[in-house]
PDB file of C-alpha atoms in Angstrom:
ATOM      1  CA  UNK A  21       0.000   0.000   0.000  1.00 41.00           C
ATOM      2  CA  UNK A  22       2.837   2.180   0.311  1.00 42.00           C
ATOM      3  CA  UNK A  23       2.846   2.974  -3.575  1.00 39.00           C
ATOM      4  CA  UNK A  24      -0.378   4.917  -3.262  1.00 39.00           C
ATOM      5  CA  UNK A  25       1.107   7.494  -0.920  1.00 42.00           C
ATOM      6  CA  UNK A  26       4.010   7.633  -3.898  1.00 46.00           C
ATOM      7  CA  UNK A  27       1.591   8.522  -6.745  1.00 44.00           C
ATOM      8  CA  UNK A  28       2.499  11.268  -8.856  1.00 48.00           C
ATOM      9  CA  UNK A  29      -0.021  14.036  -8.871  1.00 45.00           C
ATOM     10  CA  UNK A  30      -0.046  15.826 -11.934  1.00 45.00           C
ATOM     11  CA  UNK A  31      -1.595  19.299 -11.355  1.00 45.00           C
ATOM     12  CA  UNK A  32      -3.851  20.176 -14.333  1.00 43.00           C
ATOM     13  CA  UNK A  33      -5.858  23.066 -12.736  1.00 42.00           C
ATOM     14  CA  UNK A  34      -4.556  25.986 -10.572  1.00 48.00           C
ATOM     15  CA  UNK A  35      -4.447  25.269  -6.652  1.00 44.00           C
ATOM     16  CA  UNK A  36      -4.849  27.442  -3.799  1.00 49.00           C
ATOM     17  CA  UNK A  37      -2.972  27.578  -1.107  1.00 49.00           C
ATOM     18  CA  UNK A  38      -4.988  24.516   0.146  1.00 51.00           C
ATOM     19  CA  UNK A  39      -3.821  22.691  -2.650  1.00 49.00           C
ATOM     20  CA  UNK A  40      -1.932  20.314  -0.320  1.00 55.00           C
ATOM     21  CA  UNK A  41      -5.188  19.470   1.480  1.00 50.00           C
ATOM     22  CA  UNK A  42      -6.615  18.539  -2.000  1.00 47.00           C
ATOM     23  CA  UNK A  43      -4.150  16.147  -2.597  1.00 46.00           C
ATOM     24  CA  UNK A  44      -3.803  14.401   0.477  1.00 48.00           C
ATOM     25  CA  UNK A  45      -8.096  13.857   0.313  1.00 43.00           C
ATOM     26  CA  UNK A  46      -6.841  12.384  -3.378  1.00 44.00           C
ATOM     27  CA  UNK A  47      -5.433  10.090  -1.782  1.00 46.00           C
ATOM     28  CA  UNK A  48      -7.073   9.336   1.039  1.00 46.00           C
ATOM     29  CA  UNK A  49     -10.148   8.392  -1.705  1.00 42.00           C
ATOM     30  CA  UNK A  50      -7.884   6.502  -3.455  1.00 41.00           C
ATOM     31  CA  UNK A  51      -6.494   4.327  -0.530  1.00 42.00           C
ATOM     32  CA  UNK A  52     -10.289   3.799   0.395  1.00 39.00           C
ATOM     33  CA  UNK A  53     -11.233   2.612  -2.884  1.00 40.00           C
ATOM     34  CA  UNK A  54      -8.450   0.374  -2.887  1.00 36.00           C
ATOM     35  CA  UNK A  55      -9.162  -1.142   0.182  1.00 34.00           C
ATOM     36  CA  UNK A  56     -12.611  -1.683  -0.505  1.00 35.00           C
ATOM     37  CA  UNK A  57     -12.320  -3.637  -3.527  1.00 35.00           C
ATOM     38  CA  UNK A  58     -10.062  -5.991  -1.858  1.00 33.00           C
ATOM     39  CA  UNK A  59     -12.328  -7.057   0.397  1.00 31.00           C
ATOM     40  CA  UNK A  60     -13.425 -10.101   0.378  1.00 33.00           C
ATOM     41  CA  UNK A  61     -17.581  -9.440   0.051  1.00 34.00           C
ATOM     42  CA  UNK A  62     -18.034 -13.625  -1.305  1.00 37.00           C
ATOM     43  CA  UNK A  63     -21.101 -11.602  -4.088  1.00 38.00           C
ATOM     44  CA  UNK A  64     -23.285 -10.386  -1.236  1.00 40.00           C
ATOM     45  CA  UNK A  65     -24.062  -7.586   0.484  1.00 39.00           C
ATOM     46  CA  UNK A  66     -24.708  -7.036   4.539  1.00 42.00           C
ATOM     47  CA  UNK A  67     -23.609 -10.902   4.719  1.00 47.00           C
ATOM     48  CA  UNK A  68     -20.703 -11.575   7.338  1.00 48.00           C
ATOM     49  CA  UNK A  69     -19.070 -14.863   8.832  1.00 44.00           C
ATOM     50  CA  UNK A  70     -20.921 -16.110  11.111  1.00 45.00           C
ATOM     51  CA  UNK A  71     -20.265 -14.368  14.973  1.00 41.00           C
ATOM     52  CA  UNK A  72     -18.133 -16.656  17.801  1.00 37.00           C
ATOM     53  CA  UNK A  73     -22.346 -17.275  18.959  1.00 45.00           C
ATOM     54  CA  UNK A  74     -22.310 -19.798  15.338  1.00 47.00           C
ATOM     55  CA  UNK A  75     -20.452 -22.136  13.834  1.00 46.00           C
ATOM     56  CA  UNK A  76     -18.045 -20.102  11.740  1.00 50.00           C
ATOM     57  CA  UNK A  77     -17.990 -21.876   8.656  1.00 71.00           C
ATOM     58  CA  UNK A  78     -21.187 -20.618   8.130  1.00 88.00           C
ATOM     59  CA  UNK A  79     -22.428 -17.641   5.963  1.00 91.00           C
ATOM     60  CA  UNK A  80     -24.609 -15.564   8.423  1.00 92.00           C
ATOM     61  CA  UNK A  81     -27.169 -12.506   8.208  1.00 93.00           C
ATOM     62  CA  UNK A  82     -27.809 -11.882  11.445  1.00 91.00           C
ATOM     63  CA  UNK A  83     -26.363  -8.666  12.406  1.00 90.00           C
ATOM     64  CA  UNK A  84     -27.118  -7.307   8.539  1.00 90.00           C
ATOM     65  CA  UNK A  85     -30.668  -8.644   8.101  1.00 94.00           C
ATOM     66  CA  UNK A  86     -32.899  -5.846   6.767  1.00 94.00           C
ATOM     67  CA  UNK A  87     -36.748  -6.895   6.117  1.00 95.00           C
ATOM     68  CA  UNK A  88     -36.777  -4.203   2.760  1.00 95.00           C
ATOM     69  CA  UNK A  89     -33.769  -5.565   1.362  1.00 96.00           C
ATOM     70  CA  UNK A  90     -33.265  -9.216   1.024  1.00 96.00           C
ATOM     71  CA  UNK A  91     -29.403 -10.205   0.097  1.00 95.00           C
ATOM     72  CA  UNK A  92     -28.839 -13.484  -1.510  1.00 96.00           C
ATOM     73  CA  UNK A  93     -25.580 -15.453  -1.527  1.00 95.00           C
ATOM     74  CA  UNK A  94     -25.911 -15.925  -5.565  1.00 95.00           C
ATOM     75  CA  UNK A  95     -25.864 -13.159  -7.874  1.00 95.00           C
ATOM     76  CA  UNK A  96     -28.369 -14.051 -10.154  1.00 95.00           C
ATOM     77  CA  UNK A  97     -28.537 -10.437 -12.056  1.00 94.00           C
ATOM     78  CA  UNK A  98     -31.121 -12.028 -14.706  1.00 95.00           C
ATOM     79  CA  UNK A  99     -33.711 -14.135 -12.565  1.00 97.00           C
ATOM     80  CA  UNK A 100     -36.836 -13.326 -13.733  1.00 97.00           C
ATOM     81  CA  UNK A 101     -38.612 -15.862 -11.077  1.00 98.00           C
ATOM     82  CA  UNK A 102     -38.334 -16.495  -7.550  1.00 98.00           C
ATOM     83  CA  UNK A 103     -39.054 -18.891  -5.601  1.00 98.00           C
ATOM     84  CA  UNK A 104     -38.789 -20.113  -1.578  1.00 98.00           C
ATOM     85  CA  UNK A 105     -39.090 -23.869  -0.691  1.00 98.00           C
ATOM     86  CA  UNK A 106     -40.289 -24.496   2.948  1.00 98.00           C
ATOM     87  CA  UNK A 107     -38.712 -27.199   4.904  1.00 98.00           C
ATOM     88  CA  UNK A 108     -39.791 -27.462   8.462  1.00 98.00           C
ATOM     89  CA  UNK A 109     -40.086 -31.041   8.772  1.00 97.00           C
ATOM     90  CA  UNK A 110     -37.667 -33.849   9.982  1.00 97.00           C
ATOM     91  CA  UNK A 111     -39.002 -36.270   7.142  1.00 97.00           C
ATOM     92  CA  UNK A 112     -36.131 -37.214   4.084  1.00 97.00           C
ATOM     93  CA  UNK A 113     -38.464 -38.152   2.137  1.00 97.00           C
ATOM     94  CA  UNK A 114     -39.835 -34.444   2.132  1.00 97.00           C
ATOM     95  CA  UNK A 115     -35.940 -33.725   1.861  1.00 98.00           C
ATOM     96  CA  UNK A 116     -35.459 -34.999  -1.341  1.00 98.00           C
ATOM     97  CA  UNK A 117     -39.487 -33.878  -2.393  1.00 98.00           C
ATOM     98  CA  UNK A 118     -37.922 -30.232  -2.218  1.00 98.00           C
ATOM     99  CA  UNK A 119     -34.781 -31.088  -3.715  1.00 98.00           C
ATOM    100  CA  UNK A 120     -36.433 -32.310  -6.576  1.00 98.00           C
ATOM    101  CA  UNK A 121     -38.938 -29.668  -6.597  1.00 98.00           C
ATOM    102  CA  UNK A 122     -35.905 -27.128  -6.886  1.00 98.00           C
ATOM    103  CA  UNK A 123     -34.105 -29.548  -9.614  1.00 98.00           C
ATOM    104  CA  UNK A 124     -37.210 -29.175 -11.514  1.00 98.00           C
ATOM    105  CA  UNK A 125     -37.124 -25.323 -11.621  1.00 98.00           C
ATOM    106  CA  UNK A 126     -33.429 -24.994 -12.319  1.00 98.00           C
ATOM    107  CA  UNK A 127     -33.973 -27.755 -15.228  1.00 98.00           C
ATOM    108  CA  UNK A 128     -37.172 -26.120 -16.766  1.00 98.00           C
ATOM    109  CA  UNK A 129     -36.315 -21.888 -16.305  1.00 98.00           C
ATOM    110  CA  UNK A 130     -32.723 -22.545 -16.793  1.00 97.00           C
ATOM    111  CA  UNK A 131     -30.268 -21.411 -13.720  1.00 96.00           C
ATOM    112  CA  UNK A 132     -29.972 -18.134 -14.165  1.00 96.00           C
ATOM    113  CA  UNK A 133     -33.364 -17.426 -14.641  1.00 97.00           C
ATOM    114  CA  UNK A 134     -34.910 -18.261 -11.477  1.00 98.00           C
ATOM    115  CA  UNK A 135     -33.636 -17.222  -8.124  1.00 98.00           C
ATOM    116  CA  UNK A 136     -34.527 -20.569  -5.682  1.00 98.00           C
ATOM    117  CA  UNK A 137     -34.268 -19.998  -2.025  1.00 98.00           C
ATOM    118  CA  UNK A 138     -35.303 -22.610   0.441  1.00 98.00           C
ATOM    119  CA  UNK A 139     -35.828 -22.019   4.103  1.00 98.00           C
ATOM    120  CA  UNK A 140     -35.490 -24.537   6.879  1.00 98.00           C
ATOM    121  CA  UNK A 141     -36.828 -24.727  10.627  1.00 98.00           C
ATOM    122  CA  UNK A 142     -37.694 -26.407  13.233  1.00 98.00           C
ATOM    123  CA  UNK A 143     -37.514 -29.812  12.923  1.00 97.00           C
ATOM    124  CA  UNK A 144     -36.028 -29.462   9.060  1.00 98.00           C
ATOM    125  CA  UNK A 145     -32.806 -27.896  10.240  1.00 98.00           C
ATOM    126  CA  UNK A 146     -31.587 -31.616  10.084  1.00 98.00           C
ATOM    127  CA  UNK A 147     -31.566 -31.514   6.736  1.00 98.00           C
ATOM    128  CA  UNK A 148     -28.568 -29.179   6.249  1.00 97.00           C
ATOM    129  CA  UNK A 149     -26.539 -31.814   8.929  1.00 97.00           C
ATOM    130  CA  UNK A 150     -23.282 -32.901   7.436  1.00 95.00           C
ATOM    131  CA  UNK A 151     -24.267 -36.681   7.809  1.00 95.00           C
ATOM    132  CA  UNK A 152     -27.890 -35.846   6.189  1.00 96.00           C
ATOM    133  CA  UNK A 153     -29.080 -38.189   3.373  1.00 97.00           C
ATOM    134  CA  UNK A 154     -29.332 -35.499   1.277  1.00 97.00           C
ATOM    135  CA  UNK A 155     -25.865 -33.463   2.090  1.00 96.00           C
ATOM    136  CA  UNK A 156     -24.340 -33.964  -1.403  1.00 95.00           C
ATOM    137  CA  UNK A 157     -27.424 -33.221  -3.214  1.00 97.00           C
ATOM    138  CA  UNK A 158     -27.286 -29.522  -1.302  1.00 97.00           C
ATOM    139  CA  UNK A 159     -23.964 -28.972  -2.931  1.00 93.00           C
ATOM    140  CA  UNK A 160     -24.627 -29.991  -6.159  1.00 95.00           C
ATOM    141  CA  UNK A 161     -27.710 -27.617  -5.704  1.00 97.00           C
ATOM    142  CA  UNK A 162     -26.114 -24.363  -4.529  1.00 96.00           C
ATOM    143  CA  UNK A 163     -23.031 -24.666  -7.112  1.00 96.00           C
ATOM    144  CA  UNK A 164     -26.117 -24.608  -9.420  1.00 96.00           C
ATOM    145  CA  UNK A 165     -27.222 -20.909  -7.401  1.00 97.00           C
ATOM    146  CA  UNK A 166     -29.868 -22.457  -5.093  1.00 98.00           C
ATOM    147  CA  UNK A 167     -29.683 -20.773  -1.571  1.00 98.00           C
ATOM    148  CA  UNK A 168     -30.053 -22.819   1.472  1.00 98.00           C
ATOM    149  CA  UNK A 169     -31.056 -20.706   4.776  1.00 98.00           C
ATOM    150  CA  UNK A 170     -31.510 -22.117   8.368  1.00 98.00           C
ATOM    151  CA  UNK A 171     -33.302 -20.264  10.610  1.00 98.00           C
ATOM    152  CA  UNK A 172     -31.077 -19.505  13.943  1.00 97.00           C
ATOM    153  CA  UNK A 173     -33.977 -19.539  16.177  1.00 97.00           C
ATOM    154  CA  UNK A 174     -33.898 -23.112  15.569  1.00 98.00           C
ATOM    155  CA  UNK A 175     -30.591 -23.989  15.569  1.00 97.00           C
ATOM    156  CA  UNK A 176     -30.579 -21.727  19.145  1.00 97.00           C
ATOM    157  CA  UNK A 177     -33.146 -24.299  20.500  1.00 97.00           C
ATOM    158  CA  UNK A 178     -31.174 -27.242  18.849  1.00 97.00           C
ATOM    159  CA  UNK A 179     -28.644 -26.216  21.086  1.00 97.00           C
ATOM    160  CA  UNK A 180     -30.800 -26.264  24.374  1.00 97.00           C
ATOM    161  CA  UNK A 181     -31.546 -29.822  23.617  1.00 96.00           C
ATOM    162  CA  UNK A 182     -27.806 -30.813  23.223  1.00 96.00           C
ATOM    163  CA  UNK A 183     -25.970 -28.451  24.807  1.00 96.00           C
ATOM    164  CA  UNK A 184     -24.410 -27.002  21.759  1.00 96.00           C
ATOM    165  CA  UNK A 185     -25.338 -25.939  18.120  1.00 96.00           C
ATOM    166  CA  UNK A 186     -25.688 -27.794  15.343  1.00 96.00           C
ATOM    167  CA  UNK A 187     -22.645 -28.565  12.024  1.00 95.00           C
ATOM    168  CA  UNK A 188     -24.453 -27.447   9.373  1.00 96.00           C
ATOM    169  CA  UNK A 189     -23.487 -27.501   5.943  1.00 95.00           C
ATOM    170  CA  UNK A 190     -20.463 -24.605   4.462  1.00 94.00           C
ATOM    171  CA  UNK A 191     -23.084 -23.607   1.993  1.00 93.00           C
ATOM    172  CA  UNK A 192     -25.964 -23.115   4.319  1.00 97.00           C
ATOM    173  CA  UNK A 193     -26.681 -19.108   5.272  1.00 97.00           C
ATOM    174  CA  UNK A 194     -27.828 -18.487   9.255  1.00 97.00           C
ATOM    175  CA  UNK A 195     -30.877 -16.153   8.842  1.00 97.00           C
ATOM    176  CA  UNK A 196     -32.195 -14.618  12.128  1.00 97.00           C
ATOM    177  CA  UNK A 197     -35.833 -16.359  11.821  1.00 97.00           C
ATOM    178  CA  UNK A 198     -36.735 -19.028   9.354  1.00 98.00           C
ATOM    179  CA  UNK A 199     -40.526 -17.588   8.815  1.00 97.00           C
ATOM    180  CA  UNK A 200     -39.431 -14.083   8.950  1.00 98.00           C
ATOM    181  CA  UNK A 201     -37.082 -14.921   5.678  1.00 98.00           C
ATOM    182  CA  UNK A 202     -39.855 -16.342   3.601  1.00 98.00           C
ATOM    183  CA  UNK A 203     -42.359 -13.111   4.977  1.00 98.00           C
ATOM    184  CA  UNK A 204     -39.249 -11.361   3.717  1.00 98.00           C
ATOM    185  CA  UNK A 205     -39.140 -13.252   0.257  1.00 98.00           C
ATOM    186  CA  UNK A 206     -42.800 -13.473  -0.162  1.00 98.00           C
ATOM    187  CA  UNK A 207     -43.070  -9.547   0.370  1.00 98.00           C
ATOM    188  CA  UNK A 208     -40.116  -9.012  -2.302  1.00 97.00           C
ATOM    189  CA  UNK A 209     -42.240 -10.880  -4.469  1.00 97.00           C
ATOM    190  CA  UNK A 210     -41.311 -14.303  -4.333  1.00 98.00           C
ATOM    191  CA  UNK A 211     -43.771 -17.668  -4.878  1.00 98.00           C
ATOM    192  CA  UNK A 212     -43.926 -19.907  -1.668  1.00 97.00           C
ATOM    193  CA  UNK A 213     -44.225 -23.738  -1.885  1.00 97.00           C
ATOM    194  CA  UNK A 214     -43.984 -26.225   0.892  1.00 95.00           C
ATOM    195  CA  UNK A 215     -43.730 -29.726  -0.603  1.00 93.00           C
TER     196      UNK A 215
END
């Protein structure tokens, strides 16, 4: 970084005595923009690492979670359909129902035409588990731009049960509330299905 306080400054317009002050600001703008392009923002916006309260591994919008203005993990600049897939049950079978359901989607609108989000609480948390039936379908899933969210409510009261949260998934995002995200979705226009 030290070469940006070396750039020549070519002066093109009269300056003022103040003309150092103008400079220096130059700079200052410039180190800024520098800086914030090499930060690491993994194409989303108000999305951090999850807090030493959750598994770090984990994408989280808990402290950046803005009802008005949902954030996605995918950019998906030319989805002209939306969609959020409920999962609140501890059933595979309804696992791999959803899964399907979002296969179905991605085959028939094409993956970057439809922006699939699916939500999971409650008991359905287990299906973003590591050891879950359906853990390398997930991944095969999101690399295709599907979102996976768990609500952190749940995973809170997973963790009075056993004394410590849940392993989810790396690809899984920590949203504050599982039903708040879809009321989120559904007010940003999005179609809700619960297989």
């Amino acid at each position: 970084m030290s070469w940006i306080m070396n750039l020549p400054c070519r002066r093109s317009f009269p300056f003022d005595e103040d003309s150092e002050d103008i400079v220096m600001l130059l700079k200052n703008f410039l180190k800024a923009a520098v800086l914030a392009s090499a930060l690491p923002v993994m194409g989303m916006v108000g999305m951090a690492t999850a807090s030493a309260n959750v598994d770090s591994a984990n994408v989280s919008m808990l402290h950046d979670f803005h009802f008005n203005h949902p954030t996605f993990i995918h950019k998906l600049p030319f989805a002209t359909h939306r969609v959020i897939l409920q999962v609140s049950q501890d059933i595979p079978g309804r696992w791999n129902l959803t899964l399907n359901n979002a296969q179905n989607l991605l085959n028939y609108f094409g993956p970057s035409k439809i922006r699939i989000v699916v939500v999971a609480f409650g008991p359905g948390i287990k299906m973003y588990f590591p050891n879950s039936p359906v853990a390398s379908r997930i991944a095969a899933i999101n690399a295709e731009g599907v979102e996976f969210d768990v609500c952190h409510n749940s995973m809170e009261a997973f963790k009075k049960k056993t004394g410590h949260l849940p392993k989810l998934d790396p690809s899984v995002v920590i949203v504050p509330a599982g039903i708040v995200r879809i009321m989120q979705l559904e007010h940003a226009g999005f179609d809700y299905i619960k297989p």
